[in-house]
Amino acid sequence: MSKSNNVYKDAFNRCLRLLDETQSLPSEPELGTLLGVSRTTVRSILSRMEETGLIAWNKRNKTVLRAPRPEDFFPEEETDSLAEIIERSFMRRLLAGGAEAGMQINELELAREIGVGTTSVREFLIRFSRFGLIEKRRNSHWVLKGFTRAFALELTEIREMFELRSAAAFAALPHDSAVWADLDRLEVEHRQLASDIATRFNEFSELDERFHRLIHRASHNRFIVDFYDVIAMIFHYHYQWNKAEERQRNEVAIQEHLAYIAALKSRDPAKVDTACRKHLKSARQTLLSSIPEGRQAQPAGTLSATFVRA
Amino acid sequence: MSKSNNVYKDAFNRCLRLLDETQSLPSEPELGTLLGVSRTTVRSILSRMEETGLIAWNKRNKTVLRAPRPEDFFPEEETDSLAEIIERSFMRRLLAGGAEAGMQINELELAREIGVGTTSVREFLIRFSRFGLIEKRRNSHWVLKGFTRAFALELTEIREMFELRSAAAFAALPHDSAVWADLDRLEVEHRQLASDIATRFNEFSELDERFHRLIHRASHNRFIVDFYDVIAMIFHYHYQWNKAEERQRNEVAIQEHLAYIAALKSRDPAKVDTACRKHLKSARQTLLSSIPEGRQAQPAGTLSATFVRA
DNA sequence: GTAATGTCTTTTATCGTGAAAAAACATTTT
DNA sequence: AAAATGTTTTTTCACGATAAAAGACATTAC
């Protein structure tokens, strides 16, 4: 089957949305930059749009003929990259229960169950290993370390160390730094979300990530910045997993963020430290409360073969 | 060509060295544990040893017939795993000069030059990416970030954060913890090396790694423990690269380690902090001094095609 | 009956291959 | 001549296949 053309399909869908806004599309290189793909892919997209009567295409002229209809779009599930598919599938198994620490992970079985090649699974596992949830035995299988309380505590320990340092660095940034404008914009977004919390509370997790990434970036340290990938990944699945009291949790977090932002703007190290610690403490609490120690295993019969008892 | 049998060859060589010490070899499972390989590999080894007249093998009886000769060993270079070969080759290019930040890394070219498949190179690059020296552009090539002064500073910043915390945790460990015996043994080894420094100064880097890993382990945090892989990797190549004043540097480091060990044994947090800081400071100095900012690029003609100007 | 050996099965490591996508080069248009 | 389009080449991504190595099961030895 070689390679799926999800890059093309995803870019095509995104390009369709552009059609609503304009009468004619920009040049090929410009479209490429806009969509984040090469000109080769742009031309494939344009070809199909011409074929399906969406545009008239003649050299530099790309006139929009009609608005896109739902059936013009490629199905959502065909636009995901293999890596995303594998990650989702793997995380579902990991969080579904029955995945206890010490179990073996079978590459071949995982590949079969997801319906992909072993190479993709191997590469995924290698990439995934930096999250500290799995470990490789030399010349042999992977071992699951488990999404345990210990894991959450180790993760938050580093997070707190890194964020306190980043926040201090942030507050020390010169007045003319561009980050202050970024922070102002994020503050506005926080206030907007706070006032619409009843309907939009599920938009918080995305805002949360952008806010913390901005702060971590102030460290100017690639290891700190990169570590946020681990946190983001865990929180992403954690948010999906634990919907209990989501609205209230997010409401509290927004207020903590606003206090945190105010402290940063004061540029007073002590205030920053206090606000940061307070928020990190409740973030840790939230994460820990979602990990019931001694999670019950599923009946053996329904247990997927991906994770195998050692 | 599929898979090389380097596991077998390496284990065979190690098993040859066992022959000197005993009259007869232990059971197959026991040998497997000893050599860190499966029984399948053990049996291959025994088969060959029988064929070449090294042992007489009949079921449980594995009698040594003669001492191994140099020609019995497999050549060293055939015992390396592909990952090691690729890493060495990659690092040589990286440190050889001409590899400037921003250059593109070409998987296919790298694979061709080393003489391996692209899959192995891809997997290596994914694993290697956690060291922070390269970065992947989505759907595209890898970008070299360069072994620069900035990299060294970011690395040491994290190292210092982690080691200070680990050292404090170490000193707080209960008296009956097994680590104190480990520390005592390391202290003895340090003293021995110090007295033989003239001839054995090059053995320090291995001792250095063991010492720091022991300390980091006291953090009981997988992210801290794993991060030492990054440090170890950089120092490993750094030691190979920068041989200037190696003996004197190591002599100083040993004394700092001994002071550090004494501080740990005192279990006085303030003393530990001071000794740790002092050592980390000179370690950073050493690393930084080996990175000449604005390293000169080689003439374009001799430049390997692995790294390509963007 | 425990622990070894002997045999068979499964999994991992690596390659070559081919399609998707990017990138490079050549040509045309404004 | 700068920037677009048209064309060709190269690289990345993903797969199935195969030998090495691990692991599981069956049998034998102590």
XYZ file of C-alpha atoms (C1' of nucleotides) in Angstrom:
680
model
C 0.000 0.000 0.000
C 3.077 2.183 0.394
C 2.083 5.696 1.479
C -1.339 7.223 2.027
C -2.076 10.605 0.497
C -3.418 12.110 3.694
C -1.261 15.199 3.299
C -2.997 15.910 0.021
C -6.470 15.150 1.383
C -6.016 17.248 4.501
C -4.614 20.177 2.517
C -7.448 19.790 0.005
C -10.049 20.088 2.751
C -8.351 23.130 4.210
C -8.118 24.650 0.758
C -11.858 24.124 0.260
C -12.496 26.374 3.223
C -10.469 29.104 1.571
C -12.845 29.030 -1.399
C -15.641 30.567 0.631
C -13.621 33.671 1.261
C -12.291 34.616 -2.148
C -13.184 34.856 -5.822
C -9.891 33.518 -7.054
C -7.015 31.611 -5.483
C -3.480 33.005 -5.117
C -0.361 31.711 -6.875
C 0.837 28.137 -6.384
C 3.834 28.979 -4.158
C 1.637 31.241 -2.053
C -0.948 28.496 -1.608
C 1.835 26.105 -0.666
C 2.999 28.371 2.131
C -0.561 28.961 3.269
C -1.370 25.270 3.471
C 2.068 24.150 4.593
C 2.614 21.768 1.692
C 4.784 21.628 -1.398
C 3.784 22.977 -4.779
C 3.448 19.404 -6.029
C 0.608 18.856 -3.598
C -0.908 22.247 -4.367
C -1.089 21.314 -8.045
C -2.790 18.013 -7.211
C -5.360 19.938 -5.204
C -5.943 22.431 -8.006
C -6.290 19.601 -10.508
C -9.028 17.975 -8.508
C -10.790 21.272 -7.887
C -10.820 21.848 -11.607
C -12.133 18.338 -12.300
C -14.948 18.645 -9.790
C -15.957 22.012 -11.178
C -15.008 24.009 -8.126
C -12.651 26.295 -9.982
C -11.660 27.206 -13.500
C -7.894 26.856 -13.731
C -5.822 28.346 -16.475
C -2.236 29.122 -15.587
C -2.398 32.092 -13.203
C -6.134 32.245 -13.274
C -7.881 30.190 -10.635
C -11.445 31.458 -10.568
C -13.851 30.095 -8.014
C -16.919 28.707 -9.822
C -19.030 27.535 -6.913
C -19.065 27.208 -3.131
C -17.827 23.868 -1.767
C -20.496 21.351 -0.770
C -20.170 18.818 2.067
C -19.564 15.996 -0.420
C -16.564 17.833 -1.840
C -14.639 17.256 1.377
C -12.600 14.123 1.972
C -13.772 12.175 5.021
C -12.097 13.384 8.227
C -10.609 9.984 9.032
C -8.700 9.938 5.750
C -6.859 13.126 6.616
C -5.022 11.782 9.664
C -1.390 10.821 9.419
C -0.420 7.266 10.243
C 1.426 8.491 13.310
C -1.756 10.098 14.636
C -3.777 6.947 13.979
C -1.257 4.786 15.757
C -0.949 7.153 18.692
C -4.694 7.368 19.228
C -5.099 3.639 18.954
C -2.224 2.973 21.320
C -3.421 5.475 23.900
C -6.928 4.069 23.818
C -5.571 0.652 24.704
C -3.285 2.128 27.322
C -6.050 4.024 29.087
C -8.831 1.501 28.527
C -7.757 -0.539 31.517
C -6.108 -3.907 31.710
C -2.811 -2.299 30.792
C -0.739 -2.826 33.893
C 2.886 -1.930 34.529
C 5.323 -4.616 33.478
C 3.328 -5.924 30.552
C 5.030 -6.582 27.261
C 4.178 -4.710 24.103
C 4.104 -6.738 20.915
C 5.020 -4.712 17.818
C 3.678 -7.225 15.353
C 0.389 -7.683 17.189
C -0.079 -3.938 17.578
C 0.582 -3.459 13.871
C -1.910 -6.196 12.964
C -4.622 -4.839 15.236
C -4.288 -1.306 13.930
C -3.857 -2.536 10.391
C -0.528 -0.878 9.590
C 3.024 -2.010 8.851
C 5.471 -2.911 11.582
C 7.895 -0.157 10.607
C 5.352 2.550 11.427
C 4.609 0.966 14.768
C 8.308 0.663 15.582
C 8.924 4.274 14.730
C 5.947 5.333 16.788
C 7.183 3.390 19.804
C 10.638 4.917 19.512
C 9.168 8.421 19.359
C 6.730 7.613 22.133
C 9.428 6.265 24.433
C 10.518 9.763 25.398
C 7.263 10.187 27.288
C 8.589 7.738 29.860
C 5.655 5.344 29.679
C 7.403 2.527 27.832
C 10.914 1.148 27.755
C 12.806 -1.056 25.353
C 14.598 -4.260 26.307
C 17.660 -4.603 24.112
C 17.064 -7.001 21.167
C 13.669 -7.721 22.555
C 10.210 -6.401 23.338
C 9.001 -3.123 24.810
C 7.831 -3.010 28.394
C 4.912 -0.924 29.583
C 5.718 1.166 32.613
C 2.143 2.202 33.160
C 0.271 5.432 33.624
C 0.655 5.322 37.376
C 0.655 7.710 40.285
C 4.455 7.507 40.327
C 4.543 8.583 36.704
C 2.299 11.576 37.385
C 4.438 12.625 40.343
C 7.688 12.377 38.409
C 6.177 14.296 35.525
C 4.838 17.089 37.691
C 8.102 17.348 39.615
C 9.944 18.242 36.422
C 7.120 20.392 35.193
C 7.177 22.474 38.332
C 10.947 22.858 38.241
C 10.845 23.972 34.610
C 7.865 26.225 34.831
C 9.037 28.092 37.928
C 12.315 28.775 36.177
C 10.622 29.783 32.943
C 8.187 32.067 34.721
C 11.048 33.809 36.513
C 12.854 34.229 33.181
C 9.645 35.536 31.633
C 9.204 38.236 34.265
C 12.778 39.330 33.736
C 12.311 39.857 30.001
C 12.808 43.468 28.800
C 9.782 45.705 28.399
C 10.138 45.850 24.638
C 10.038 42.094 24.207
C 7.285 40.813 21.931
C 6.102 38.349 24.579
C 4.280 41.060 26.535
C 1.953 41.635 23.601
C 1.434 37.868 23.321
C 0.628 37.767 26.998
C -1.876 40.620 26.627
C -3.633 38.763 23.830
C -3.792 35.595 25.909
C -5.193 37.581 28.811
C -8.000 38.889 26.612
C -8.745 35.355 25.437
C -8.854 34.179 29.018
C -11.347 36.893 29.950
C -13.522 36.103 26.956
C -13.514 32.423 27.785
C -14.258 33.188 31.441
C -17.380 35.127 30.500
C -18.602 32.412 28.145
C -17.538 29.576 30.387
C -20.962 27.919 30.416
C -20.851 27.097 26.715
C -17.177 27.162 25.840
C -15.483 25.445 28.807
C -14.119 22.701 26.566
C -12.023 25.230 24.669
C -9.824 25.744 27.693
C -7.368 22.906 27.148
C -6.154 24.423 23.891
C -5.759 27.859 25.490
C -4.002 26.266 28.463
C -1.393 24.731 26.209
C -0.713 27.966 24.339
C -0.342 29.869 27.605
C 2.113 27.458 29.180
C 4.109 27.090 25.978
C 4.546 30.862 25.854
C 5.940 30.831 29.360
C 8.227 27.854 28.757
C 9.622 29.507 25.662
C 10.984 32.307 27.856
C 13.473 29.830 29.290
C 15.288 29.844 25.937
C 16.166 26.259 26.679
C 15.274 23.589 24.101
C 15.077 20.861 26.734
C 12.531 22.815 28.751
C 10.547 23.768 25.660
C 10.612 20.192 24.358
C 9.566 18.774 27.696
C 6.295 20.574 27.353
C 5.476 18.042 24.622
C 5.370 15.374 27.317
C 3.099 17.449 29.517
C 0.849 18.442 26.615
C 0.510 14.862 25.501
C -0.438 13.601 28.944
C -2.858 16.429 29.585
C -4.409 15.992 26.151
C -5.403 12.395 26.890
C -6.099 13.154 30.496
C -8.683 15.765 29.471
C -10.355 13.244 27.209
C -10.276 10.593 29.857
C -11.452 12.516 32.872
C -14.483 14.643 32.059
C -15.685 14.785 35.656
C -16.274 18.350 36.795
C -14.490 19.579 33.716
C -16.310 22.867 33.658
C -15.587 23.709 37.243
C -11.950 22.670 36.999
C -11.449 24.849 33.955
C -13.158 27.779 35.599
C -10.761 27.586 38.516
C -7.792 27.201 36.199
C -8.763 30.275 34.194
C -8.848 32.369 37.353
C -5.468 31.001 38.379
C -4.092 31.834 34.950
C -5.398 35.383 35.232
C -3.721 35.792 38.611
C -0.566 34.254 37.136
C -0.687 36.679 34.198
C -1.139 39.632 36.547
C 1.868 38.471 38.558
C 3.977 38.191 35.407
C 2.956 41.682 34.361
C 3.955 43.012 37.771
C 7.428 41.588 37.042
C 7.825 40.994 40.743
C 9.699 37.691 41.178
C 8.040 36.879 44.506
C 4.524 37.420 43.158
C 5.296 35.367 40.060
C 6.617 32.554 42.170
C 3.532 32.511 44.378
C 1.004 32.610 41.540
C 2.911 29.995 39.561
C 3.183 27.624 42.510
C -0.485 27.975 43.287
C -1.528 27.067 39.763
C 0.930 24.192 39.474
C -0.298 22.773 42.731
C -3.897 22.580 41.606
C -2.841 21.256 38.187
C -1.026 18.443 39.960
C -4.031 17.801 42.160
C -6.264 17.520 39.120
C -3.962 15.092 37.360
C -3.458 12.924 40.432
C -7.156 12.721 41.202
C -7.754 11.164 37.801
C -5.381 8.272 38.440
C -7.084 5.734 40.696
C -4.269 3.679 42.179
C -4.853 -0.032 41.698
C -6.999 0.317 38.601
C -9.025 -2.796 38.001
C -7.971 -5.047 35.145
C -10.546 -6.114 32.582
C -11.645 -9.757 32.428
C -8.920 -11.690 30.641
C -11.218 -12.670 27.782
C -11.764 -9.143 26.531
C -8.169 -8.109 26.968
C -6.521 -6.948 23.759
C -3.451 -8.880 22.756
C -1.399 -5.705 22.450
C -0.272 -5.821 26.043
C 0.798 -9.232 27.215
C 1.430 -10.316 30.764
C 5.158 -10.810 31.304
C 20.771 -8.733 3.641
C 18.119 -8.508 6.377
C 19.766 -8.721 9.799
C 23.409 -9.065 10.829
C 24.304 -11.626 13.465
C 26.326 -9.192 15.568
C 24.523 -10.274 18.736
C 25.816 -13.781 18.204
C 29.307 -12.651 17.274
C 29.620 -10.292 20.213
C 28.315 -12.898 22.652
C 30.645 -15.485 21.107
C 33.670 -13.263 21.717
C 32.599 -12.611 25.298
C 32.048 -16.317 25.797
C 35.550 -17.054 24.519
C 36.939 -14.990 27.377
C 35.044 -17.171 29.825
C 36.870 -20.215 28.502
C 40.119 -19.078 30.062
C 38.639 -19.213 33.517
C 36.911 -22.557 33.669
C 37.229 -26.214 32.713
C 33.644 -26.599 31.655
C 30.831 -24.212 30.796
C 27.605 -23.889 32.797
C 24.112 -24.792 31.592
C 22.575 -23.119 28.562
C 20.107 -20.924 30.489
C 22.868 -19.870 32.853
C 25.127 -18.914 29.958
C 22.252 -16.986 28.425
C 21.837 -14.878 31.555
C 25.575 -14.383 31.845
C 25.930 -13.157 28.267
C 22.597 -11.382 28.115
C 21.290 -13.341 25.128
C 18.667 -15.978 24.486
C 19.283 -19.699 24.636
C 18.967 -19.840 20.856
C 22.051 -17.675 20.557
C 23.851 -19.617 23.278
C 23.333 -22.826 21.324
C 24.712 -21.223 18.154
C 27.785 -20.207 20.126
C 28.239 -23.688 21.583
C 27.817 -25.237 18.133
C 30.604 -23.149 16.713
C 32.845 -23.771 19.703
C 32.360 -27.467 19.174
C 33.079 -27.205 15.445
C 36.290 -25.257 15.959
C 37.459 -27.709 18.604
C 37.285 -25.305 21.525
C 34.960 -27.491 23.534
C 33.546 -30.985 23.577
C 29.782 -30.670 23.801
C 27.506 -33.486 24.785
C 24.247 -32.469 26.390
C 25.138 -31.144 29.833
C 28.808 -31.678 29.323
C 30.684 -28.735 27.827
C 34.343 -29.473 28.453
C 36.948 -26.903 27.469
C 39.483 -28.551 25.144
C 41.874 -25.691 24.487
C 42.461 -22.016 25.237
C 41.035 -19.557 22.674
C 43.477 -18.147 20.143
C 43.309 -14.669 18.610
C 41.961 -16.108 15.353
C 39.019 -17.652 17.194
C 37.562 -14.219 17.869
C 35.277 -12.472 15.429
C 36.658 -9.121 14.256
C 35.686 -6.273 16.573
C 33.917 -4.329 13.860
C 31.521 -7.193 13.202
C 30.270 -7.151 16.776
C 28.782 -3.652 16.673
C 25.052 -3.191 16.301
C 23.806 -1.199 13.346
C 22.616 1.532 15.675
C 26.165 1.932 17.047
C 27.641 2.022 13.557
C 25.183 4.671 12.434
C 25.663 6.752 15.574
C 29.437 6.749 15.301
C 29.319 7.574 11.649
C 26.818 10.362 12.191
C 28.734 11.875 15.091
C 31.978 11.800 13.146
C 30.365 13.864 10.413
C 28.773 16.156 12.941
C 32.003 16.888 14.774
C 34.307 16.813 11.758
C 33.523 20.401 10.889
C 31.516 21.815 8.056
C 28.330 20.865 9.852
C 26.761 24.191 10.590
C 23.429 24.947 12.231
C 20.527 25.076 9.817
C 21.857 22.489 7.401
C 19.568 19.787 6.123
C 20.112 16.140 6.862
C 19.446 13.762 4.022
C 18.267 10.332 5.172
C 18.849 8.626 1.865
C 22.319 10.065 1.403
C 23.292 9.175 4.968
C 22.044 5.634 4.439
C 23.994 5.322 1.180
C 27.204 6.671 2.646
C 27.078 4.357 5.640
C 25.872 1.478 3.523
C 22.676 0.664 5.429
C 18.971 0.795 4.716
C 16.945 3.944 5.116
C 14.758 2.427 7.826
C 17.707 2.053 10.189
C 18.795 5.607 9.552
C 15.282 6.911 10.117
C 14.999 5.048 13.388
C 18.374 6.324 14.472
C 17.424 9.926 13.720
C 14.174 9.592 15.660
C 16.041 8.185 18.659
C 18.781 10.754 18.296
C 16.351 13.668 18.143
C 15.877 13.620 21.894
C 19.437 14.882 22.297
C 18.262 18.225 20.961
C 20.802 18.450 18.156
C 18.451 17.792 15.264
C 14.836 18.593 14.520
C 12.297 17.260 12.076
C 10.368 19.419 9.637
C 6.897 17.953 9.211
C 6.623 15.836 6.011
C 10.139 16.794 5.158
C 13.818 16.635 6.036
C 15.669 16.890 9.334
C 17.453 20.083 10.276
C 20.750 20.213 12.097
C 20.718 22.529 15.076
C 24.447 22.282 15.605
C 26.766 21.489 18.456
C 26.995 25.112 19.503
C 27.773 27.123 22.602
C 24.023 27.683 23.040
C 23.466 23.938 23.035
C 26.133 23.393 25.675
C 24.666 26.113 27.873
C 21.134 24.766 27.627
C 22.379 21.258 28.352
C 24.385 22.275 31.389
C 21.536 24.409 32.722
C 19.310 21.336 32.946
C 22.127 19.183 34.156
C 22.845 21.513 37.031
C 19.184 21.750 37.991
C 18.829 17.982 37.986
C 22.062 17.131 39.676
C 21.652 19.600 42.516
C 18.239 18.152 43.204
C 19.487 14.569 42.934
C 22.448 15.254 45.194
C 20.149 16.744 47.827
C 17.885 13.693 47.566
C 20.926 11.433 47.813
C 22.127 13.029 51.028
C 18.648 12.636 52.510
C 18.573 8.890 51.843
C 18.310 6.712 54.988
C 21.489 5.250 56.474
C 20.527 1.703 55.610
C 20.075 2.460 51.913
C 22.245 0.353 49.599
C 23.544 3.468 47.840
C 25.981 4.258 50.659
C 27.849 1.038 49.961
C 27.851 1.864 46.248
C 29.237 5.278 47.089
C 31.966 3.729 49.254
C 33.021 1.458 46.409
C 33.115 4.384 43.999
C 35.211 6.335 46.478
C 37.759 3.521 46.594
C 37.862 3.385 42.819
C 38.429 7.134 42.709
C 41.342 6.865 45.116
C 42.883 4.028 43.166
C 42.556 5.939 39.919
C 43.999 9.058 41.565
C 47.128 7.201 42.612
C 47.603 5.667 39.161
C 46.600 8.788 37.318
C 49.747 8.921 35.190
C 48.913 5.708 33.370
C 45.160 5.305 33.773
C 43.808 8.841 33.316
C 41.763 7.737 30.305
C 39.703 5.417 32.489
C 38.131 8.392 34.209
C 35.270 9.039 31.792
C 33.736 5.648 32.493
C 34.029 6.147 36.250
C 32.632 9.649 35.895
C 29.501 8.314 34.239
C 28.930 5.641 36.866
C 29.331 8.186 39.647
C 26.898 10.708 38.249
C 24.367 8.046 37.307
C 24.385 6.812 40.898
C 23.586 10.295 42.104
C 20.890 10.927 39.522
C 19.209 7.659 40.424
C 18.593 9.034 43.921
C 16.081 11.453 42.399
C 13.763 8.512 41.733
C 12.579 10.416 38.722
C 12.697 8.689 35.327
C 13.000 12.005 33.475
C 16.059 12.993 35.478
C 17.605 9.549 35.163
C 16.887 9.432 31.418
C 18.294 12.901 30.877
C 21.668 11.624 31.935
C 21.703 9.736 28.634
C 21.919 13.082 26.871
C 24.776 14.250 29.081
C 26.612 10.930 28.809
C 26.328 10.944 25.058
C 27.661 14.471 24.708
C 30.500 13.897 27.155
C 31.389 10.620 25.483
C 32.029 12.313 22.158
C 33.406 15.397 23.785
C 36.091 13.315 25.513
C 37.028 11.761 22.195
C 37.068 15.090 20.474
C 38.940 17.182 22.961
C 42.046 15.387 24.221
C 43.850 18.588 25.205
C 45.062 18.497 28.786
C 42.952 15.418 29.341
C 45.114 14.105 32.143
C 45.130 17.327 34.088
C 41.390 17.873 33.640
C 40.642 14.382 34.899
C 42.960 14.807 37.848
C 41.074 17.924 38.908
C 37.732 16.207 38.372
C 38.717 13.251 40.534
C 39.593 15.563 43.400
C 36.283 17.372 42.971
C 34.474 14.043 42.998
C 36.224 13.051 46.216
C 35.201 16.319 47.846
C 31.665 15.784 46.500
C 31.602 12.239 47.911
C 32.798 13.496 51.286
C 30.049 16.113 51.290
C 27.422 13.474 50.467
C 28.669 11.293 53.278
C 28.444 14.215 55.688
C 24.727 14.403 54.708
C 24.901 18.137 55.294
C 22.734 19.790 52.600
C 24.799 22.963 52.527
C 28.078 21.092 52.057
C 26.563 18.900 49.363
C 25.265 21.936 47.537
C 28.655 23.650 47.632
C 30.661 20.643 46.484
C 28.151 19.805 43.754
C 28.092 23.359 42.433
C 31.859 23.534 42.366
C 32.181 20.374 40.314
C 29.373 21.287 37.937
C 30.945 24.652 37.345
C 34.242 23.221 36.230
C 32.492 20.532 34.173
C 30.667 23.284 32.326
C 33.893 25.194 31.876
C 35.544 22.148 30.351
C 32.707 21.514 27.942
C 32.455 25.139 26.872
C 36.170 25.494 26.286
C 36.012 22.700 23.732
C 33.441 24.482 21.587
C 35.157 27.181 19.551
C 32.391 29.560 18.547
C 32.432 30.198 14.823
C 34.068 26.928 13.875
C 35.539 27.110 10.398
C 33.771 25.216 7.642
C 35.770 22.828 5.509
C 36.343 23.610 1.832
C 33.138 22.782 -0.030
C 34.799 20.108 -2.120
C 35.584 17.784 0.753
C 32.271 18.334 2.463
C 30.242 15.175 2.909
C 26.849 15.209 1.280
C 25.165 14.188 4.526
C 24.634 17.758 5.609
C 23.368 20.037 2.899
C 23.221 23.809 2.970
C 19.577 24.873 3.276
C 9.657 -32.983 40.053
C 12.828 -29.646 38.917
C 15.953 -28.170 35.616
C 18.222 -29.139 31.802
C 18.210 -30.096 26.652
C 15.911 -30.573 22.062
C 12.523 -28.721 18.770
C 9.313 -25.558 16.918
C 6.990 -20.864 16.692
C 6.896 -16.057 17.118
C 8.952 -11.628 17.172
C 12.416 -8.325 16.073
C 15.715 -6.061 12.940
C 16.730 -4.805 8.440
C 16.352 -4.478 3.594
C 14.522 -3.390 -1.088
C 10.601 -1.515 -3.319
C 7.059 1.760 -4.900
C 3.862 5.552 -4.293
C 3.294 10.278 -2.141
C 5.316 14.466 -1.479
C 9.062 17.590 -1.706
C 12.546 19.852 -4.129
C 15.153 21.157 -8.136
C 15.384 22.623 -12.690
C 13.518 24.612 -17.045
C 10.374 27.524 -19.292
C 7.037 30.967 -19.724
C 4.455 35.059 -18.311
C 3.954 39.691 -16.637
C 14.206 40.273 -14.101
C 11.282 38.649 -10.832
C 7.839 35.490 -10.111
C 4.885 32.460 -11.847
C 3.949 27.900 -14.237
C 5.465 23.435 -16.321
C 8.499 19.309 -15.960
C 11.747 16.151 -13.929
C 14.365 14.315 -10.152
C 14.991 13.224 -5.459
C 13.517 12.189 -0.955
C 10.392 10.636 2.438
C 7.070 7.280 4.068
C 5.212 2.899 4.477
C 4.902 -1.814 3.183
C 5.950 -6.901 2.732
C 9.600 -10.129 2.937
C 13.447 -12.555 5.198
C 17.204 -13.891 8.416
C 18.553 -13.337 13.335
C 17.194 -13.741 17.819
C 13.922 -14.517 21.310
C 10.513 -17.227 23.316
C 7.388 -21.285 23.986
C 6.584 -25.971 24.146
C 7.967 -30.870 24.378
C 11.095 -34.138 25.932
C 14.763 -36.000 28.546
C 18.110 -36.245 32.377
C 19.241 -36.032 37.056
